């Protein structure tokens, strides 16, 4: 394809979060000269989400806008616009302001928080996903209210951490028998239970919310918890309802089903970030990864394939080692890999201590690790996972030994 022809191509990106913005930036960095439009539902300048549960929430930062010169990069940013649907046969998006034509479409709409049934419209009930959510919660923390957090997942723990730092009384209620029940095995999550009490927060497991009323949360065991504010953190799902009727294939979690090049079932339509799953050759199954690093890495593959399909270069395959981190209760927690199909679990260090690592292996090769306060383990372990290096389990359990020297 000639430079002149490429310059006439229009790439439209739906979603102005990390995945959408990075796709637009990657296209320019990799030399794409055609039109690039990013459409975002929120009116705010595109921003990063992790600081919302930390610096923005605690008033240490006003916002977390990306430092991207959209105008200088020739990126057409259309904010505060709701996308209503897409017609792949016509290569058009339907928006509240009218149709938007495209040559290549990138779906990067992320995920949306799951709402607590029966709690919508009740005063004092909050979610924490957007900048507006954080702005609404900031004065709640400043007034040091009694707060009930529903859900002891990553976001629940991070919010509880910020609320305790602000001096609020915090009770976290979790329907499962432990925190992070959906993310980690019971024996790995068990040491984290004490983190709540150490931070002065109350954790109640096996606790299901019966209903929320102004000023209180009622549990199914009859307990009534005072609550000036309720923060719901019970998970997220791909924001794909707007794709109904488009013919674009969705998976069992409502996510866009992408292939290993992040292409969807519709021609010239890609999907990236929290809204899409992809087949992992490394792990032998389809992965749906709701984490920041996936929204940062995937766009480079999308950009390479948009450009590559036009000029006939070899396709770029997306098969990352998933990675995420969480700061909670004074601890830096990092995870890399995918532990679901491991056959061995090993510990480096005592989980009662301030720093320890869990390693998951399959046939003596590292497939995942969780590092608490051991960033060097994470950095070395991630490279060992990528390389598929055989490990010596006896050496690996020695926390004083660098992981890179515990190979077979």
Short mmCIF file of C-alpha atoms in Angstrom, two decimals:
data_model
loop_
_atom_site.label_atom_id
_atom_site.label_comp_id
_atom_site.label_asym_id
_atom_site.label_seq_id
_atom_site.Cartn_x
_atom_site.Cartn_y
_atom_site.Cartn_z
CA UNK A 1 0.00 0.00 0.00
CA UNK A 2 1.39 3.39 -0.98
CA UNK A 3 1.99 6.23 1.48
CA UNK A 4 -0.75 8.16 -0.26
CA UNK A 5 -3.24 5.31 0.10
CA UNK A 6 -2.34 4.75 3.76
CA UNK A 7 -2.87 8.45 4.44
CA UNK A 8 -6.50 8.08 3.31
CA UNK A 9 -7.24 5.23 5.76
CA UNK A 10 -9.24 6.10 8.86
CA UNK A 11 -8.70 4.28 12.14
CA UNK A 12 -11.37 4.93 14.74
CA UNK A 13 -10.75 3.88 18.35
CA UNK A 14 -13.74 3.52 20.69
CA UNK A 15 -12.61 4.14 24.27
CA UNK A 16 -10.29 6.83 25.65
CA UNK A 17 -8.75 4.87 28.52
CA UNK A 18 -5.27 3.37 28.60
CA UNK A 19 -5.91 0.82 25.82
CA UNK A 20 -7.56 3.31 23.47
CA UNK A 21 -5.06 6.11 23.97
CA UNK A 22 -2.06 3.79 23.71
CA UNK A 23 -3.43 2.31 20.46
CA UNK A 24 -3.61 5.78 18.92
CA UNK A 25 -0.13 6.68 20.18
CA UNK A 26 1.34 3.35 18.99
CA UNK A 27 -0.08 3.89 15.50
CA UNK A 28 1.75 7.20 15.24
CA UNK A 29 4.94 5.83 16.82
CA UNK A 30 4.97 2.98 14.30
CA UNK A 31 4.55 5.35 11.36
CA UNK A 32 0.85 5.26 10.51
CA UNK A 33 0.00 8.38 8.49
CA UNK A 34 -3.75 7.96 8.10
CA UNK A 35 -6.51 9.48 10.18
CA UNK A 36 -6.74 8.46 13.85
CA UNK A 37 -9.84 9.29 15.88
CA UNK A 38 -10.36 8.41 19.54
CA UNK A 39 -13.93 8.56 20.88
CA UNK A 40 -14.44 8.69 24.66
CA UNK A 41 -17.67 8.63 26.65
CA UNK A 42 -16.34 10.76 29.50
CA UNK A 43 -15.89 14.53 29.07
CA UNK A 44 -12.52 14.57 30.85
CA UNK A 45 -9.15 14.64 29.17
CA UNK A 46 -8.07 10.95 28.96
CA UNK A 47 -6.55 9.76 32.23
CA UNK A 48 -4.88 6.83 33.95
CA UNK A 49 -7.01 4.81 36.39
CA UNK A 50 -4.62 3.38 39.04
CA UNK A 51 -4.08 6.75 40.81
CA UNK A 52 -7.85 7.06 41.33
CA UNK A 53 -7.75 4.63 44.27
CA UNK A 54 -4.66 6.29 45.72
CA UNK A 55 -3.40 9.82 45.02
CA UNK A 56 -6.58 11.29 43.50
CA UNK A 57 -8.80 9.77 46.17
CA UNK A 58 -6.65 11.13 48.99
CA UNK A 59 -6.39 14.60 47.45
CA UNK A 60 -2.68 14.22 46.68
CA UNK A 61 -3.36 14.79 42.97
CA UNK A 62 -6.14 16.60 41.15
CA UNK A 63 -6.27 14.15 38.26
CA UNK A 64 -4.13 11.63 36.39
CA UNK A 65 -4.36 12.87 32.80
CA UNK A 66 -2.09 11.18 30.27
CA UNK A 67 0.82 13.32 29.14
CA UNK A 68 0.02 12.92 25.47
CA UNK A 69 0.10 15.72 22.89
CA UNK A 70 -2.95 14.57 20.93
CA UNK A 71 -2.95 17.61 18.66
CA UNK A 72 0.77 17.30 17.94
CA UNK A 73 0.32 13.62 17.05
CA UNK A 74 -2.59 14.41 14.75
CA UNK A 75 -5.07 12.42 16.87
CA UNK A 76 -8.68 13.59 16.65
CA UNK A 77 -10.00 13.38 20.21
CA UNK A 78 -13.78 13.33 20.56
CA UNK A 79 -14.79 13.34 24.23
CA UNK A 80 -18.14 13.18 25.99
CA UNK A 81 -19.58 11.13 23.14
CA UNK A 82 -21.57 7.97 23.61
CA UNK A 83 -21.22 5.24 21.01
CA UNK A 84 -24.52 3.46 20.51
CA UNK A 85 -23.63 0.66 18.10
CA UNK A 86 -21.61 -0.46 15.12
CA UNK A 87 -22.58 -1.72 11.66
CA UNK A 88 -19.56 -3.64 10.35
CA UNK A 89 -21.12 -4.20 6.91
CA UNK A 90 -21.38 -0.43 6.46
CA UNK A 91 -18.12 0.29 8.33
CA UNK A 92 -19.92 2.84 10.46
CA UNK A 93 -20.30 3.57 14.15
CA UNK A 94 -23.57 4.94 15.43
CA UNK A 95 -23.14 7.73 17.98
CA UNK A 96 -25.49 10.19 19.65
CA UNK A 97 -24.05 12.85 17.30
CA UNK A 98 -24.58 10.75 14.18
CA UNK A 99 -22.71 8.06 12.22
CA UNK A 100 -18.89 7.92 12.16
CA UNK A 101 -17.31 6.05 9.22
CA UNK A 102 -14.15 3.98 9.62
CA UNK A 103 -11.76 1.86 7.58
CA UNK A 104 -10.35 0.13 10.66
CA UNK A 105 -12.09 0.03 14.03
CA UNK A 106 -10.51 -0.66 17.42
CA UNK A 107 -12.72 -1.61 20.37
CA UNK A 108 -11.14 -0.42 23.62
CA UNK A 109 -14.15 0.26 25.83
CA UNK A 110 -12.67 -1.42 28.93
CA UNK A 111 -14.77 -2.80 31.74
CA UNK A 112 -17.54 -1.44 33.93
CA UNK A 113 -18.10 -2.17 37.62
CA UNK A 114 -20.72 -4.71 38.61
CA UNK A 115 -23.42 -2.96 40.60
CA UNK A 116 -24.83 -4.27 43.87
CA UNK A 117 -28.43 -5.41 43.27
CA UNK A 118 -30.94 -3.21 45.06
CA UNK A 119 -28.38 -0.53 45.95
CA UNK A 120 -28.82 1.75 42.95
CA UNK A 121 -30.26 5.09 43.88
CA UNK A 122 -29.65 4.63 47.61
CA UNK A 123 -27.91 7.75 48.98
CA UNK A 124 -24.29 7.23 49.94
CA UNK A 125 -23.61 4.22 47.69
CA UNK A 126 -20.50 4.61 45.53
CA UNK A 127 -18.50 2.83 42.85
CA UNK A 128 -14.83 3.56 42.14
CA UNK A 129 -14.05 3.34 38.44
CA UNK A 130 -14.01 6.86 36.99
CA UNK A 131 -12.51 10.23 37.84
CA UNK A 132 -16.00 11.45 38.75
CA UNK A 133 -16.36 8.51 41.17
CA UNK A 134 -13.08 9.46 42.87
CA UNK A 135 -14.14 13.11 43.07
CA UNK A 136 -17.41 12.11 44.78
CA UNK A 137 -15.55 9.92 47.27
CA UNK A 138 -12.81 12.37 48.15
CA UNK A 139 -14.93 14.50 50.51
CA UNK A 140 -16.34 11.31 52.08
CA UNK A 141 -12.83 10.34 53.12
CA UNK A 142 -12.01 13.89 54.19
CA UNK A 143 -14.98 13.86 56.60
CA UNK A 144 -13.72 10.57 58.10
CA UNK A 145 -17.03 8.80 57.71
CA UNK A 146 -17.87 5.24 58.76
CA UNK A 147 -17.47 3.28 55.54
CA UNK A 148 -18.60 -0.19 54.55
CA UNK A 149 -16.76 -1.70 51.57
CA UNK A 150 -18.59 -4.51 49.78
CA UNK A 151 -16.06 -6.89 48.27
CA UNK A 152 -12.54 -7.84 49.39
CA UNK A 153 -10.99 -7.98 45.94
CA UNK A 154 -8.16 -5.80 44.63
CA UNK A 155 -10.17 -2.58 44.40
CA UNK A 156 -11.88 -3.17 47.76
CA UNK A 157 -8.53 -3.64 49.50
CA UNK A 158 -7.02 -0.60 47.81
CA UNK A 159 -9.96 1.60 48.73
CA UNK A 160 -9.98 0.30 52.32
CA UNK A 161 -6.27 1.17 52.49
CA UNK A 162 -6.92 4.75 51.37
CA UNK A 163 -9.90 5.11 53.71
CA UNK A 164 -7.89 3.96 56.72
CA UNK A 165 -5.08 6.32 55.74
CA UNK A 166 -7.67 9.12 55.74
CA UNK A 167 -8.79 8.13 59.26
CA UNK A 168 -12.13 6.52 58.40
CA UNK A 169 -13.60 3.56 60.27
CA UNK A 170 -13.74 0.77 57.67
CA UNK A 171 -15.61 -2.54 57.58
CA UNK A 172 -15.09 -4.79 54.54
CA UNK A 173 -17.74 -7.44 53.89
CA UNK A 174 -16.96 -10.35 51.59
CA UNK A 175 -19.39 -13.10 50.56
CA UNK A 176 -16.60 -15.67 50.10
CA UNK A 177 -14.53 -17.23 52.86
CA UNK A 178 -11.44 -15.07 52.19
CA UNK A 179 -10.21 -11.96 50.43
CA UNK A 180 -9.32 -12.23 46.74
CA UNK A 181 -11.28 -15.46 46.46
CA UNK A 182 -11.72 -15.05 42.72
CA UNK A 183 -8.05 -14.36 42.09
CA UNK A 184 -5.94 -16.53 44.42
CA UNK A 185 -6.06 -20.01 45.99
CA UNK A 186 -7.17 -20.22 49.61
CA UNK A 187 -3.71 -20.95 51.05
CA UNK A 188 -2.22 -17.94 49.27
CA UNK A 189 -4.98 -15.51 50.27
CA UNK A 190 -5.03 -16.72 53.89
CA UNK A 191 -2.04 -14.63 55.07
CA UNK A 192 -3.74 -11.50 53.73
CA UNK A 193 -6.61 -11.75 56.20
CA UNK A 194 -4.44 -10.35 59.00
CA UNK A 195 -3.49 -7.31 56.89
CA UNK A 196 -6.95 -5.84 57.45
CA UNK A 197 -6.78 -6.02 61.25
CA UNK A 198 -3.19 -4.75 61.24
CA UNK A 199 -4.43 -1.67 59.39
CA UNK A 200 -7.36 -1.18 61.77
CA UNK A 201 -10.00 -2.34 59.30
CA UNK A 202 -12.64 -4.97 60.06
CA UNK A 203 -12.95 -7.84 57.56
CA UNK A 204 -16.11 -9.94 57.66
CA UNK A 205 -16.10 -13.00 55.42
CA UNK A 206 -19.08 -15.28 54.64
CA UNK A 207 -21.01 -12.00 54.75
CA UNK A 208 -23.71 -11.43 52.15
CA UNK A 209 -25.49 -8.11 51.81
CA UNK A 210 -29.24 -8.46 52.26
CA UNK A 211 -29.93 -4.82 51.46
CA UNK A 212 -28.55 -1.32 51.70
CA UNK A 213 -30.53 1.51 53.21
CA UNK A 214 -29.56 5.10 53.98
CA UNK A 215 -26.99 4.97 56.76
CA UNK A 216 -26.69 1.18 57.07
CA UNK A 217 -25.85 -2.12 55.40
CA UNK A 218 -27.91 -5.16 56.45
CA UNK A 219 -26.33 -8.60 56.14
CA UNK A 220 -28.15 -11.89 55.64
CA UNK A 221 -27.25 -13.01 59.18
CA UNK A 222 -29.25 -10.10 60.60
CA UNK A 223 -26.26 -7.86 61.30
CA UNK A 224 -26.74 -4.14 60.77
CA UNK A 225 -23.58 -2.18 59.96
CA UNK A 226 -23.62 1.61 60.32
CA UNK A 227 -22.48 3.20 57.07
CA UNK A 228 -22.21 6.88 56.24
CA UNK A 229 -20.98 5.63 52.87
CA UNK A 230 -20.93 2.29 51.04
CA UNK A 231 -18.32 1.52 48.39
CA UNK A 232 -19.09 -1.39 46.09
CA UNK A 233 -16.15 -3.36 44.68
CA UNK A 234 -17.57 -6.72 43.62
CA UNK A 235 -15.88 -6.99 40.25
CA UNK A 236 -16.12 -5.69 36.72
CA UNK A 237 -17.38 -6.93 33.39
CA UNK A 238 -16.46 -5.98 29.82
CA UNK A 239 -18.26 -2.83 28.65
CA UNK A 240 -19.71 -4.37 25.51
CA UNK A 241 -23.50 -4.05 25.80
CA UNK A 242 -23.40 -1.49 23.00
CA UNK A 243 -22.23 -4.22 20.58
CA UNK A 244 -25.59 -6.05 20.74
CA UNK A 245 -26.84 -6.75 17.25
CA UNK A 246 -23.49 -5.98 15.62
CA UNK A 247 -22.66 -9.60 14.84
CA UNK A 248 -19.28 -9.25 16.57
CA UNK A 249 -18.68 -12.44 18.56
CA UNK A 250 -18.74 -12.17 22.35
CA UNK A 251 -17.53 -14.71 24.91
CA UNK A 252 -19.17 -16.16 28.00
CA UNK A 253 -18.18 -13.15 30.12
CA UNK A 254 -19.55 -10.72 27.56
CA UNK A 255 -16.08 -9.92 26.29
CA UNK A 256 -15.13 -9.46 22.65
CA UNK A 257 -13.56 -12.69 21.38
CA UNK A 258 -10.28 -11.72 19.69
CA UNK A 259 -7.74 -13.94 17.95
CA UNK A 260 -4.00 -14.01 18.65
CA UNK A 261 -3.57 -10.85 16.57
CA UNK A 262 -6.38 -9.15 18.55
CA UNK A 263 -8.72 -9.23 15.54
CA UNK A 264 -12.44 -9.74 16.15
CA UNK A 265 -14.88 -11.80 14.11
CA UNK A 266 -15.68 -8.73 11.97
CA UNK A 267 -13.31 -7.64 9.19
CA UNK A 268 -10.94 -4.79 10.08
CA UNK A 269 -12.22 -4.63 13.66
CA UNK A 270 -9.76 -5.16 16.52
CA UNK A 271 -10.31 -5.38 20.29
CA UNK A 272 -7.83 -4.65 23.07
CA UNK A 273 -7.65 -4.23 26.83
CA UNK A 274 -10.26 -5.13 29.45
CA UNK A 275 -13.07 -5.64 26.92
CA UNK A 276 -11.36 -8.47 25.01
CA UNK A 277 -10.13 -12.01 25.54
CA UNK A 278 -7.36 -13.61 23.51
CA UNK A 279 -5.97 -17.15 23.08
CA UNK A 280 -2.69 -17.68 24.92
CA UNK A 281 -0.34 -20.13 23.25
CA UNK A 282 1.83 -19.95 26.37
CA UNK A 283 -0.97 -21.09 28.69
CA UNK A 284 -3.12 -23.07 26.28
CA UNK A 285 -6.35 -21.27 27.07
CA UNK A 286 -8.23 -18.05 26.38
CA UNK A 287 -7.37 -15.23 28.79
CA UNK A 288 -9.47 -12.25 29.87
CA UNK A 289 -7.13 -9.89 31.70
CA UNK A 290 -8.56 -6.87 33.54
CA UNK A 291 -5.29 -5.15 34.37
CA UNK A 292 -3.35 -2.03 33.45
CA UNK A 293 -0.36 -3.78 31.86
CA UNK A 294 -2.58 -5.62 29.37
CA UNK A 295 -4.07 -2.28 28.31
CA UNK A 296 -0.54 -0.94 27.84
CA UNK A 297 0.97 -3.90 25.93
CA UNK A 298 -1.90 -4.96 23.66
CA UNK A 299 -2.10 -1.69 21.69
CA UNK A 300 1.39 -2.19 20.28
CA UNK A 301 0.24 -5.48 18.74
CA UNK A 302 -2.93 -3.88 17.38
CA UNK A 303 -1.00 -1.01 15.81
CA UNK A 304 1.57 -3.36 14.27
CA UNK A 305 -1.15 -5.49 12.72
CA UNK A 306 -3.17 -2.55 11.38
CA UNK A 307 -0.06 -1.26 9.65
CA UNK A 308 1.23 -4.74 8.77
CA UNK A 309 -1.97 -5.88 7.07
CA UNK A 310 -1.79 -2.83 4.86
CA UNK A 311 1.81 -3.39 3.77
CA UNK A 312 1.91 -7.18 3.92
CA UNK A 313 4.37 -7.71 6.77
CA UNK A 314 4.29 -10.73 9.08
CA UNK A 315 1.51 -10.61 11.70
CA UNK A 316 2.30 -9.69 15.31
CA UNK A 317 1.02 -12.30 17.78
CA UNK A 318 -0.13 -11.26 21.25
CA UNK A 319 0.88 -13.74 23.95
CA UNK A 320 2.05 -11.81 27.02
CA UNK A 321 2.88 -12.93 30.54
CA UNK A 322 0.03 -11.14 32.37
CA UNK A 323 1.21 -8.75 35.07
CA UNK A 324 -0.41 -6.55 37.67
CA UNK A 325 0.32 -4.87 40.98
CA UNK A 326 -1.61 -3.63 43.98
CA UNK A 327 -0.65 -1.36 46.87
CA UNK A 328 -2.62 -2.33 49.95
CA UNK A 329 -2.17 -1.98 53.71
CA UNK A 330 1.45 -0.85 53.39
CA UNK A 331 2.41 -3.73 51.10
CA UNK A 332 3.42 -3.79 47.44
CA UNK A 333 1.83 -6.88 45.88
CA UNK A 334 2.81 -8.00 42.37
CA UNK A 335 1.63 -10.91 40.26
CA UNK A 336 2.90 -12.27 36.95
CA UNK A 337 1.71 -15.19 34.87
CA UNK A 338 -1.33 -17.47 35.11
CA UNK A 339 -1.41 -20.13 37.83
CA UNK A 340 -4.55 -22.05 36.87
CA UNK A 341 -2.78 -25.05 35.36
CA UNK A 342 0.20 -25.28 37.75
CA UNK A 343 1.03 -28.65 39.33
CA UNK A 344 3.29 -27.37 42.13
CA UNK A 345 3.12 -24.44 44.56
CA UNK A 346 6.28 -23.30 46.39
CA UNK A 347 6.90 -20.54 48.95
CA UNK A 348 9.92 -18.25 49.26
CA UNK A 349 9.89 -16.78 52.75
CA UNK A 350 7.34 -16.92 55.55
CA UNK A 351 3.87 -15.55 54.74
CA UNK A 352 3.62 -14.17 58.28
CA UNK A 353 6.56 -11.87 57.51
CA UNK A 354 6.65 -8.58 55.60
CA UNK A 355 8.08 -10.04 52.38
CA UNK A 356 7.43 -13.38 50.67
CA UNK A 357 6.78 -14.93 47.27
CA UNK A 358 4.60 -17.77 46.02
CA UNK A 359 5.78 -19.63 42.92
CA UNK A 360 3.61 -21.81 40.72
CA UNK A 361 5.29 -24.38 38.48
CA UNK A 362 4.22 -26.83 35.84
CA UNK A 363 6.67 -29.62 35.04
CA UNK A 364 9.29 -27.61 36.96
CA UNK A 365 8.85 -24.53 34.80
CA UNK A 366 7.65 -21.32 36.42
CA UNK A 367 4.20 -20.32 35.15
CA UNK A 368 3.21 -17.67 37.72
CA UNK A 369 4.33 -15.93 40.88
CA UNK A 370 2.93 -13.59 43.52
CA UNK A 371 5.51 -11.36 45.19
CA UNK A 372 4.75 -9.41 48.38
CA UNK A 373 7.45 -6.83 49.02
CA UNK A 374 9.92 -8.69 46.81
CA UNK A 375 10.08 -6.74 43.52
CA UNK A 376 13.33 -8.41 42.49
CA UNK A 377 11.62 -11.81 42.61
CA UNK A 378 8.91 -10.44 40.36
CA UNK A 379 11.32 -8.96 37.81
CA UNK A 380 13.47 -12.10 37.62
CA UNK A 381 10.50 -14.46 37.77
CA UNK A 382 8.70 -12.72 34.93
CA UNK A 383 11.72 -13.21 32.68
CA UNK A 384 11.97 -16.87 33.72
CA UNK A 385 8.30 -17.39 32.81
CA UNK A 386 8.81 -15.76 29.43
CA UNK A 387 11.84 -17.93 28.72
CA UNK A 388 10.25 -21.16 29.99
CA UNK A 389 13.43 -21.93 31.95
CA UNK A 390 13.48 -25.23 33.92
CA UNK A 391 13.76 -24.53 37.67
CA UNK A 392 15.25 -26.45 40.59
CA UNK A 393 12.46 -26.49 43.23
CA UNK A 394 14.88 -27.05 46.11
CA UNK A 395 16.89 -23.96 45.20
CA UNK A 396 13.78 -21.92 44.44
CA UNK A 397 12.43 -22.17 47.99
CA UNK A 398 15.52 -20.43 49.42
CA UNK A 399 14.43 -16.77 49.75
CA UNK A 400 18.06 -15.64 50.07
CA UNK A 401 18.92 -17.01 46.64
CA UNK A 402 18.14 -14.84 43.60
CA UNK A 403 15.47 -16.56 41.52
CA UNK A 404 17.55 -16.34 38.37
CA UNK A 405 20.14 -18.65 40.00
CA UNK A 406 17.54 -21.27 41.03
CA UNK A 407 17.46 -22.86 37.58
CA UNK A 408 17.91 -26.56 36.95
#
